[in-house]
């Protein structure tokens, strides 16, 4: 009976904890598995002494693909189920904007995949930069526009269209074209191309960025520039051209809106797993980037675990944003330590 009591007590404790995983640099490097990630997820999916599932969600600043496509890809790499209902990409919370804007410019990503993402979020009228270049190639003087791109674009007369908001979903594949079009729209009268607003403040349309990371680790030995640097470039250009500061909204880690959204996802995933829609008391964030995962988790009152398999290459802990639960060689060690403490 005593053994049963101990197990019941541990099972109760297991329902009072949850993990939030960063993806790049914690579970995978691009399309390559970090082997300890697979084992960590197996433990949380029930391969543990209690045979109980421990709730966990995925919170990534990654972007550029529909949620279902990305979770299927991750399930294959990680050899563990990844459900769209436990998954947040940088642009996932931006689905809420579909209610407020009818015609939007969606920037970034490969080919037309971000158009697909925006369609799935319920945006009604989606424009991508290629649609605008196809309408008037002189808008982007240095762009070589291929016949293939022309065939898959959707031009219209943009001098008669009001674009109501700019949504940067993913990294720009062509800074020159995208920056030119974004600046044109920000300087225009209410998002109408071909115009320049007399009052840049009252007539300016809003701009949203899905995340603010400056650098992103890639196959290249030195990390590459990401959406944060793209945004800073735009802010500087806008200020020098108009004399006024560019107001903008940034989503993704470490922005508060994204953590609030994560709370909602944790609560509804708890309901799916354990039939109780609530946020467990002990949340553990496992991340590799002190400037996004760890600072955000610390601010939000989560237990933060920094791993050494990604961006962080430092000493005992990060100096500017130290992880409050500890630094671990990999995600498996972090999960084991958190389970030892809680169960
Ligand atoms: O910097 C963009 C992205 O690759 C970061 O992904 O999973 O580490 O938040 P993640
Ligand atoms: Mg990461």
mmCIF file of C-alpha atoms and ligand atoms in Angstrom:
data_model
loop_
_atom_site.group_PDB
_atom_site.id
_atom_site.type_symbol
_atom_site.label_atom_id
_atom_site.label_comp_id
_atom_site.label_asym_id
_atom_site.label_seq_id
_atom_site.Cartn_x
_atom_site.Cartn_y
_atom_site.Cartn_z
ATOM 1 C CA UNK A 1 0.000 0.000 0.000
ATOM 2 C CA UNK A 2 2.873 2.314 0.797
ATOM 3 C CA UNK A 3 4.397 1.710 -2.655
ATOM 4 C CA UNK A 4 1.031 2.551 -4.224
ATOM 5 C CA UNK A 5 0.820 5.762 -2.186
ATOM 6 C CA UNK A 6 4.270 6.824 -3.352
ATOM 7 C CA UNK A 7 3.345 6.161 -7.003
ATOM 8 C CA UNK A 8 0.044 8.034 -6.675
ATOM 9 C CA UNK A 9 1.861 10.955 -5.099
ATOM 10 C CA UNK A 10 4.457 11.010 -7.902
ATOM 11 C CA UNK A 11 1.743 10.786 -10.551
ATOM 12 C CA UNK A 12 0.025 13.803 -8.971
ATOM 13 C CA UNK A 13 3.305 15.711 -8.998
ATOM 14 C CA UNK A 14 3.926 14.740 -12.623
ATOM 15 C CA UNK A 15 0.655 16.450 -13.552
ATOM 16 C CA UNK A 16 1.806 19.572 -11.818
ATOM 17 C CA UNK A 17 4.800 20.111 -14.062
ATOM 18 C CA UNK A 18 5.251 20.850 -17.742
ATOM 19 C CA UNK A 19 8.112 21.395 -20.150
ATOM 20 C CA UNK A 20 8.474 24.044 -22.813
ATOM 21 C CA UNK A 21 11.070 23.117 -25.430
ATOM 22 C CA UNK A 22 12.924 25.347 -27.779
ATOM 23 C CA UNK A 23 13.588 23.429 -30.998
ATOM 24 C CA UNK A 24 16.687 24.625 -32.879
ATOM 25 C CA UNK A 25 19.799 23.952 -30.831
ATOM 26 C CA UNK A 26 17.905 21.872 -28.245
ATOM 27 C CA UNK A 27 16.147 19.035 -30.108
ATOM 28 C CA UNK A 28 17.477 19.458 -33.637
ATOM 29 C CA UNK A 29 20.069 21.284 -35.710
ATOM 30 C CA UNK A 30 18.161 22.114 -38.865
ATOM 31 C CA UNK A 31 16.953 18.693 -40.037
ATOM 32 C CA UNK A 32 19.462 16.770 -37.945
ATOM 33 C CA UNK A 33 18.362 15.132 -34.671
ATOM 34 C CA UNK A 34 20.164 15.886 -31.418
ATOM 35 C CA UNK A 35 20.055 12.268 -30.124
ATOM 36 C CA UNK A 36 19.376 13.170 -26.470
ATOM 37 C CA UNK A 37 16.256 15.013 -27.649
ATOM 38 C CA UNK A 38 14.639 11.774 -28.807
ATOM 39 C CA UNK A 39 15.234 10.070 -25.452
ATOM 40 C CA UNK A 40 14.031 13.116 -23.472
ATOM 41 C CA UNK A 41 10.724 13.089 -25.370
ATOM 42 C CA UNK A 42 10.290 9.325 -24.949
ATOM 43 C CA UNK A 43 10.519 9.782 -21.176
ATOM 44 C CA UNK A 44 7.881 12.528 -21.237
ATOM 45 C CA UNK A 45 5.669 10.510 -23.562
ATOM 46 C CA UNK A 46 5.321 7.817 -20.899
ATOM 47 C CA UNK A 47 8.489 5.725 -21.015
ATOM 48 C CA UNK A 48 9.180 6.404 -17.336
ATOM 49 C CA UNK A 49 8.814 4.499 -14.045
ATOM 50 C CA UNK A 50 5.276 5.846 -13.563
ATOM 51 C CA UNK A 51 4.150 5.139 -17.116
ATOM 52 C CA UNK A 52 2.628 8.623 -17.098
ATOM 53 C CA UNK A 53 2.692 11.341 -19.737
ATOM 54 C CA UNK A 54 4.289 14.578 -18.614
ATOM 55 C CA UNK A 55 2.900 17.587 -20.520
ATOM 56 C CA UNK A 56 5.247 19.424 -22.846
ATOM 57 C CA UNK A 57 4.914 21.966 -25.613
ATOM 58 C CA UNK A 58 7.286 23.299 -28.277
ATOM 59 C CA UNK A 59 7.976 27.022 -28.485
ATOM 60 C CA UNK A 60 10.189 27.999 -31.398
ATOM 61 C CA UNK A 61 11.162 31.240 -33.085
ATOM 62 C CA UNK A 62 11.331 29.174 -36.262
ATOM 63 C CA UNK A 63 8.949 30.094 -39.076
ATOM 64 C CA UNK A 64 8.056 29.777 -42.712
ATOM 65 C CA UNK A 65 5.944 26.608 -42.923
ATOM 66 C CA UNK A 66 2.389 25.720 -41.998
ATOM 67 C CA UNK A 67 2.192 24.204 -38.503
ATOM 68 C CA UNK A 68 1.039 20.797 -39.757
ATOM 69 C CA UNK A 69 3.890 20.484 -42.271
ATOM 70 C CA UNK A 70 6.486 21.435 -39.663
ATOM 71 C CA UNK A 71 5.121 19.141 -36.905
ATOM 72 C CA UNK A 72 5.040 16.191 -39.325
ATOM 73 C CA UNK A 73 8.626 16.880 -40.273
ATOM 74 C CA UNK A 74 9.642 17.160 -36.599
ATOM 75 C CA UNK A 75 7.787 13.954 -35.638
ATOM 76 C CA UNK A 76 9.863 12.122 -38.244
ATOM 77 C CA UNK A 77 13.145 13.606 -37.098
ATOM 78 C CA UNK A 78 12.451 13.213 -33.375
ATOM 79 C CA UNK A 79 10.685 9.831 -33.714
ATOM 80 C CA UNK A 80 8.105 11.059 -31.204
ATOM 81 C CA UNK A 81 4.654 12.515 -31.823
ATOM 82 C CA UNK A 82 4.522 16.305 -32.184
ATOM 83 C CA UNK A 83 0.957 17.589 -32.355
ATOM 84 C CA UNK A 84 0.004 20.983 -33.800
ATOM 85 C CA UNK A 85 -1.874 21.630 -30.546
ATOM 86 C CA UNK A 86 1.364 21.552 -28.555
ATOM 87 C CA UNK A 87 3.326 23.592 -31.057
ATOM 88 C CA UNK A 88 4.010 27.331 -31.396
ATOM 89 C CA UNK A 89 6.091 28.871 -34.173
ATOM 90 C CA UNK A 90 7.057 32.540 -34.164
ATOM 91 C CA UNK A 91 4.100 33.504 -36.363
ATOM 92 C CA UNK A 92 1.497 31.213 -34.738
ATOM 93 C CA UNK A 93 0.093 33.896 -32.347
ATOM 94 C CA UNK A 94 -0.214 36.285 -35.325
ATOM 95 C CA UNK A 95 -3.260 34.304 -36.475
ATOM 96 C CA UNK A 96 -5.259 36.582 -34.148
ATOM 97 C CA UNK A 97 -4.538 39.521 -36.504
ATOM 98 C CA UNK A 98 -6.688 37.982 -39.271
ATOM 99 C CA UNK A 99 -9.710 39.449 -37.556
ATOM 100 C CA UNK A 100 -8.408 43.017 -37.767
ATOM 101 C CA UNK A 101 -6.941 43.370 -41.268
ATOM 102 C CA UNK A 102 -8.463 42.440 -44.579
ATOM 103 C CA UNK A 103 -5.619 43.014 -47.075
ATOM 104 C CA UNK A 104 -2.113 42.260 -45.759
ATOM 105 C CA UNK A 105 1.402 42.066 -47.151
ATOM 106 C CA UNK A 106 3.112 38.879 -45.949
ATOM 107 C CA UNK A 107 6.920 38.964 -46.168
ATOM 108 C CA UNK A 108 9.608 36.281 -45.922
ATOM 109 C CA UNK A 109 10.058 32.570 -46.304
ATOM 110 C CA UNK A 110 10.674 30.256 -49.189
ATOM 111 C CA UNK A 111 8.611 30.508 -52.347
ATOM 112 C CA UNK A 112 4.978 31.080 -51.517
ATOM 113 C CA UNK A 113 4.837 29.037 -48.314
ATOM 114 C CA UNK A 114 4.073 32.021 -46.101
ATOM 115 C CA UNK A 115 1.057 32.797 -48.277
ATOM 116 C CA UNK A 116 -0.125 29.291 -47.395
ATOM 117 C CA UNK A 117 0.527 29.940 -43.686
ATOM 118 C CA UNK A 118 -1.490 33.175 -43.810
ATOM 119 C CA UNK A 119 -4.348 31.429 -45.641
ATOM 120 C CA UNK A 120 -4.504 28.820 -42.916
ATOM 121 C CA UNK A 121 -4.622 31.556 -40.268
ATOM 122 C CA UNK A 122 -7.744 32.921 -41.937
ATOM 123 C CA UNK A 123 -6.338 36.066 -43.587
ATOM 124 C CA UNK A 124 -8.762 37.004 -46.330
ATOM 125 C CA UNK A 125 -6.667 38.920 -48.857
ATOM 126 C CA UNK A 126 -2.956 38.069 -48.891
ATOM 127 C CA UNK A 127 -0.339 39.882 -50.941
ATOM 128 C CA UNK A 128 3.311 38.792 -51.147
ATOM 129 C CA UNK A 129 6.164 40.935 -52.539
ATOM 130 C CA UNK A 130 6.282 38.899 -55.775
ATOM 131 C CA UNK A 131 2.673 39.879 -56.551
ATOM 132 C CA UNK A 132 3.783 43.519 -56.434
ATOM 133 C CA UNK A 133 6.941 42.959 -58.530
ATOM 134 C CA UNK A 134 4.822 41.121 -61.112
ATOM 135 C CA UNK A 135 2.541 44.183 -61.296
ATOM 136 C CA UNK A 136 5.426 46.639 -61.747
ATOM 137 C CA UNK A 137 8.986 45.330 -62.030
ATOM 138 C CA UNK A 138 10.413 48.882 -61.826
ATOM 139 C CA UNK A 139 9.500 48.920 -58.129
ATOM 140 C CA UNK A 140 12.516 46.666 -57.467
ATOM 141 C CA UNK A 141 15.181 47.912 -59.890
ATOM 142 C CA UNK A 142 17.833 45.305 -59.074
ATOM 143 C CA UNK A 143 15.542 42.311 -59.015
ATOM 144 C CA UNK A 144 15.862 39.611 -61.661
ATOM 145 C CA UNK A 145 12.289 38.332 -61.872
ATOM 146 C CA UNK A 146 12.033 34.855 -63.402
ATOM 147 C CA UNK A 147 9.237 33.586 -65.634
ATOM 148 C CA UNK A 148 8.530 30.897 -63.069
ATOM 149 C CA UNK A 149 8.048 33.528 -60.362
ATOM 150 C CA UNK A 150 5.820 35.541 -62.654
ATOM 151 C CA UNK A 151 3.664 32.501 -63.409
ATOM 152 C CA UNK A 152 3.063 31.786 -59.735
ATOM 153 C CA UNK A 153 2.449 35.395 -58.635
ATOM 154 C CA UNK A 154 -0.902 37.164 -58.394
ATOM 155 C CA UNK A 155 -0.496 40.695 -59.745
ATOM 156 C CA UNK A 156 -3.269 43.299 -59.650
ATOM 157 C CA UNK A 157 -3.390 47.078 -59.827
ATOM 158 C CA UNK A 158 -1.807 47.931 -56.493
ATOM 159 C CA UNK A 159 -2.329 51.649 -57.067
ATOM 160 C CA UNK A 160 -5.987 50.860 -56.379
ATOM 161 C CA UNK A 161 -5.430 48.544 -53.404
ATOM 162 C CA UNK A 162 -5.084 49.566 -49.768
ATOM 163 C CA UNK A 163 -2.737 47.213 -47.960
ATOM 164 C CA UNK A 164 -3.809 47.480 -44.325
ATOM 165 C CA UNK A 165 -0.844 45.898 -42.527
ATOM 166 C CA UNK A 166 2.621 44.429 -43.134
ATOM 167 C CA UNK A 167 3.350 41.068 -41.542
ATOM 168 C CA UNK A 168 6.941 39.838 -41.623
ATOM 169 C CA UNK A 169 6.443 36.115 -41.040
ATOM 170 C CA UNK A 170 9.893 34.780 -41.803
ATOM 171 C CA UNK A 171 13.410 35.707 -42.920
ATOM 172 C CA UNK A 172 13.546 37.753 -46.104
ATOM 173 C CA UNK A 173 15.025 35.898 -49.081
ATOM 174 C CA UNK A 174 15.642 39.162 -50.906
ATOM 175 C CA UNK A 175 16.437 42.091 -48.600
ATOM 176 C CA UNK A 176 16.644 44.634 -51.451
ATOM 177 C CA UNK A 177 13.178 43.918 -52.870
ATOM 178 C CA UNK A 178 11.442 43.345 -49.542
ATOM 179 C CA UNK A 179 12.929 46.439 -47.882
ATOM 180 C CA UNK A 180 12.072 48.624 -50.863
ATOM 181 C CA UNK A 181 8.450 47.478 -50.910
ATOM 182 C CA UNK A 182 8.064 47.719 -47.121
ATOM 183 C CA UNK A 183 9.515 51.243 -47.056
ATOM 184 C CA UNK A 184 7.257 52.242 -49.978
ATOM 185 C CA UNK A 185 4.223 51.011 -48.068
ATOM 186 C CA UNK A 186 5.256 52.572 -44.752
ATOM 187 C CA UNK A 187 5.714 55.949 -46.470
ATOM 188 C CA UNK A 188 2.496 55.682 -48.489
ATOM 189 C CA UNK A 189 -0.950 57.088 -47.823
ATOM 190 C CA UNK A 190 -2.772 54.279 -46.014
ATOM 191 C CA UNK A 191 -0.902 51.470 -47.753
ATOM 192 C CA UNK A 192 -1.544 52.522 -51.347
ATOM 193 C CA UNK A 193 1.509 52.036 -53.556
ATOM 194 C CA UNK A 194 2.501 54.971 -55.747
ATOM 195 C CA UNK A 195 1.640 57.549 -53.058
ATOM 196 C CA UNK A 196 3.719 59.325 -50.411
ATOM 197 C CA UNK A 197 1.849 60.410 -47.298
ATOM 198 C CA UNK A 198 1.880 64.088 -46.347
ATOM 199 C CA UNK A 199 1.730 63.032 -42.695
ATOM 200 C CA UNK A 200 3.794 59.885 -42.134
ATOM 201 C CA UNK A 201 2.397 59.412 -38.614
ATOM 202 C CA UNK A 202 -1.375 59.430 -39.099
ATOM 203 C CA UNK A 203 -1.434 57.640 -42.454
ATOM 204 C CA UNK A 204 1.130 54.949 -41.746
ATOM 205 C CA UNK A 205 0.004 51.342 -41.808
ATOM 206 C CA UNK A 206 1.200 49.033 -38.991
ATOM 207 C CA UNK A 207 4.063 46.569 -39.281
ATOM 208 C CA UNK A 208 4.481 43.323 -37.317
ATOM 209 C CA UNK A 209 7.512 41.034 -37.069
ATOM 210 C CA UNK A 210 7.173 37.386 -36.034
ATOM 211 C CA UNK A 211 10.391 37.349 -33.996
ATOM 212 C CA UNK A 212 13.368 39.520 -33.088
ATOM 213 C CA UNK A 213 16.431 37.236 -33.067
ATOM 214 C CA UNK A 214 19.496 39.067 -34.357
ATOM 215 C CA UNK A 215 21.391 35.945 -35.307
ATOM 216 C CA UNK A 216 20.522 32.410 -36.200
ATOM 217 C CA UNK A 217 22.932 29.455 -36.117
ATOM 218 C CA UNK A 218 23.158 27.714 -39.512
ATOM 219 C CA UNK A 219 25.609 25.442 -41.351
ATOM 220 C CA UNK A 220 27.892 28.481 -41.726
ATOM 221 C CA UNK A 221 30.504 28.726 -38.936
ATOM 222 C CA UNK A 222 29.452 32.240 -37.902
ATOM 223 C CA UNK A 223 25.700 32.696 -37.133
ATOM 224 C CA UNK A 224 23.721 34.426 -39.898
ATOM 225 C CA UNK A 225 21.559 37.554 -39.610
ATOM 226 C CA UNK A 226 17.899 36.971 -38.812
ATOM 227 C CA UNK A 227 14.675 39.003 -38.580
ATOM 228 C CA UNK A 228 16.013 41.274 -35.807
ATOM 229 C CA UNK A 229 18.769 42.684 -38.010
ATOM 230 C CA UNK A 230 16.351 43.022 -40.941
ATOM 231 C CA UNK A 231 14.023 45.039 -38.689
ATOM 232 C CA UNK A 232 16.817 47.293 -37.399
ATOM 233 C CA UNK A 233 17.820 48.026 -40.984
ATOM 234 C CA UNK A 234 14.236 49.011 -41.821
ATOM 235 C CA UNK A 235 13.910 51.181 -38.708
ATOM 236 C CA UNK A 236 17.066 53.086 -39.601
ATOM 237 C CA UNK A 237 15.978 53.574 -43.227
ATOM 238 C CA UNK A 238 12.520 54.731 -42.220
ATOM 239 C CA UNK A 239 13.890 57.215 -39.668
ATOM 240 C CA UNK A 240 16.389 58.699 -42.107
ATOM 241 C CA UNK A 241 13.782 59.050 -44.874
ATOM 242 C CA UNK A 242 10.932 60.489 -42.769
ATOM 243 C CA UNK A 243 12.541 61.871 -39.610
ATOM 244 C CA UNK A 244 10.146 59.915 -37.401
ATOM 245 C CA UNK A 245 10.598 56.705 -35.440
ATOM 246 C CA UNK A 246 9.007 53.549 -36.730
ATOM 247 C CA UNK A 247 6.560 51.999 -34.284
ATOM 248 C CA UNK A 248 6.387 48.277 -34.701
ATOM 249 C CA UNK A 249 5.218 45.133 -32.934
ATOM 250 C CA UNK A 250 7.475 42.131 -32.434
ATOM 251 C CA UNK A 251 6.245 38.635 -31.565
ATOM 252 C CA UNK A 252 8.241 35.505 -30.659
ATOM 253 C CA UNK A 253 10.487 34.775 -27.699
ATOM 254 C CA UNK A 254 11.235 36.778 -25.509
ATOM 255 C CA UNK A 255 8.158 38.969 -26.123
ATOM 256 C CA UNK A 256 5.398 38.795 -23.506
ATOM 257 C CA UNK A 257 2.568 38.147 -26.026
ATOM 258 C CA UNK A 258 4.213 34.884 -27.035
ATOM 259 C CA UNK A 259 4.560 33.653 -23.444
ATOM 260 C CA UNK A 260 0.905 34.489 -22.747
ATOM 261 C CA UNK A 261 -0.034 32.509 -25.839
ATOM 262 C CA UNK A 262 2.155 29.649 -24.571
ATOM 263 C CA UNK A 263 0.168 29.614 -21.307
ATOM 264 C CA UNK A 264 -3.049 29.100 -23.276
ATOM 265 C CA UNK A 265 -1.481 26.271 -25.244
ATOM 266 C CA UNK A 266 -0.130 24.592 -22.086
ATOM 267 C CA UNK A 267 -3.558 24.773 -20.417
ATOM 268 C CA UNK A 268 -5.400 23.277 -23.383
ATOM 269 C CA UNK A 269 -2.738 20.598 -23.868
ATOM 270 C CA UNK A 270 -3.116 19.713 -20.150
ATOM 271 C CA UNK A 271 -6.803 19.208 -20.819
ATOM 272 C CA UNK A 272 -6.071 16.863 -23.736
ATOM 273 C CA UNK A 273 -3.585 14.860 -21.691
ATOM 274 C CA UNK A 274 -5.057 14.862 -18.199
ATOM 275 C CA UNK A 275 -8.575 16.273 -18.605
ATOM 276 C CA UNK A 276 -7.803 19.402 -16.564
ATOM 277 C CA UNK A 277 -7.544 22.757 -18.318
ATOM 278 C CA UNK A 278 -5.022 24.526 -16.104
ATOM 279 C CA UNK A 279 -1.420 25.651 -16.030
ATOM 280 C CA UNK A 280 0.817 23.397 -13.906
ATOM 281 C CA UNK A 281 2.723 25.121 -11.111
ATOM 282 C CA UNK A 282 6.197 24.114 -12.259
ATOM 283 C CA UNK A 283 7.091 25.008 -15.819
ATOM 284 C CA UNK A 284 10.548 24.164 -17.147
ATOM 285 C CA UNK A 285 11.822 25.936 -20.256
ATOM 286 C CA UNK A 286 14.739 24.244 -21.998
ATOM 287 C CA UNK A 287 16.570 26.538 -24.404
ATOM 288 C CA UNK A 288 19.933 27.194 -26.010
ATOM 289 C CA UNK A 289 19.701 30.956 -26.522
ATOM 290 C CA UNK A 290 20.108 33.095 -23.380
ATOM 291 C CA UNK A 291 18.920 36.225 -25.230
ATOM 292 C CA UNK A 292 15.562 34.724 -26.160
ATOM 293 C CA UNK A 293 14.681 31.440 -24.405
ATOM 294 C CA UNK A 294 16.272 32.164 -21.045
ATOM 295 C CA UNK A 295 15.601 35.882 -20.605
ATOM 296 C CA UNK A 296 11.951 35.339 -21.578
ATOM 297 C CA UNK A 297 11.478 32.315 -19.320
ATOM 298 C CA UNK A 298 13.126 34.116 -16.384
ATOM 299 C CA UNK A 299 10.847 37.142 -16.844
ATOM 300 C CA UNK A 300 7.802 34.930 -17.039
ATOM 301 C CA UNK A 301 8.559 33.027 -13.807
ATOM 302 C CA UNK A 302 9.486 29.724 -15.425
ATOM 303 C CA UNK A 303 12.351 27.475 -14.354
ATOM 304 C CA UNK A 304 14.979 27.927 -17.038
ATOM 305 C CA UNK A 305 17.474 25.323 -18.246
ATOM 306 C CA UNK A 306 20.248 26.356 -20.612
ATOM 307 C CA UNK A 307 21.798 23.652 -22.779
ATOM 308 C CA UNK A 308 25.174 23.563 -24.479
ATOM 309 C CA UNK A 309 24.038 22.075 -27.785
ATOM 310 C CA UNK A 310 23.208 25.352 -29.555
ATOM 311 C CA UNK A 311 23.875 29.091 -29.414
ATOM 312 C CA UNK A 312 25.287 29.164 -25.860
ATOM 313 C CA UNK A 313 28.988 28.299 -25.836
ATOM 314 C CA UNK A 314 29.967 30.126 -22.629
ATOM 315 C CA UNK A 315 31.287 29.190 -19.194
ATOM 316 C CA UNK A 316 29.379 28.147 -16.066
ATOM 317 C CA UNK A 317 26.237 30.111 -16.920
ATOM 318 C CA UNK A 318 25.339 32.997 -19.183
ATOM 319 C CA UNK A 319 26.481 36.244 -17.572
ATOM 320 C CA UNK A 320 23.764 38.550 -18.890
ATOM 321 C CA UNK A 321 20.836 36.112 -18.663
ATOM 322 C CA UNK A 322 21.713 33.205 -16.378
ATOM 323 C CA UNK A 323 19.437 30.165 -16.436
ATOM 324 C CA UNK A 324 17.806 29.923 -12.993
ATOM 325 C CA UNK A 325 17.516 26.115 -12.855
ATOM 326 C CA UNK A 326 20.913 25.370 -14.333
ATOM 327 C CA UNK A 327 23.151 24.753 -17.317
ATOM 328 C CA UNK A 328 23.155 21.238 -18.803
ATOM 329 C CA UNK A 329 25.217 19.483 -21.448
ATOM 330 C CA UNK A 330 22.022 18.579 -23.328
ATOM 331 C CA UNK A 331 18.225 18.425 -23.121
ATOM 332 C CA UNK A 332 18.127 14.915 -21.656
ATOM 333 C CA UNK A 333 20.173 15.965 -18.631
ATOM 334 C CA UNK A 334 17.883 18.973 -18.123
ATOM 335 C CA UNK A 335 14.730 16.835 -18.259
ATOM 336 C CA UNK A 336 16.192 14.263 -15.868
ATOM 337 C CA UNK A 337 17.229 16.950 -13.370
ATOM 338 C CA UNK A 338 13.794 18.599 -13.460
ATOM 339 C CA UNK A 339 12.045 15.240 -12.979
ATOM 340 C CA UNK A 340 14.373 14.384 -10.076
ATOM 341 C CA UNK A 341 13.484 17.655 -8.394
ATOM 342 C CA UNK A 342 9.724 17.481 -8.927
ATOM 343 C CA UNK A 343 8.859 13.786 -8.612
HETATM 344 O O1 LIG B 1 16.353 32.197 -35.160
HETATM 345 C C1 LIG B 1 15.242 31.535 -35.712
HETATM 346 C C2 LIG B 1 15.083 30.077 -35.335
HETATM 347 O O2 LIG B 1 15.924 29.246 -36.061
HETATM 348 C C3 LIG B 1 15.220 29.809 -33.859
HETATM 349 O O3 LIG B 1 14.499 28.658 -33.517
HETATM 350 O O4 LIG B 1 13.665 26.824 -32.090
HETATM 351 O O5 LIG B 1 15.762 28.013 -31.464
HETATM 352 O O6 LIG B 1 13.586 29.185 -31.259
HETATM 353 P P1 LIG B 1 14.381 28.157 -31.995
HETATM 354 MG MG1 LIG B 2 17.119 27.563 -30.116
#
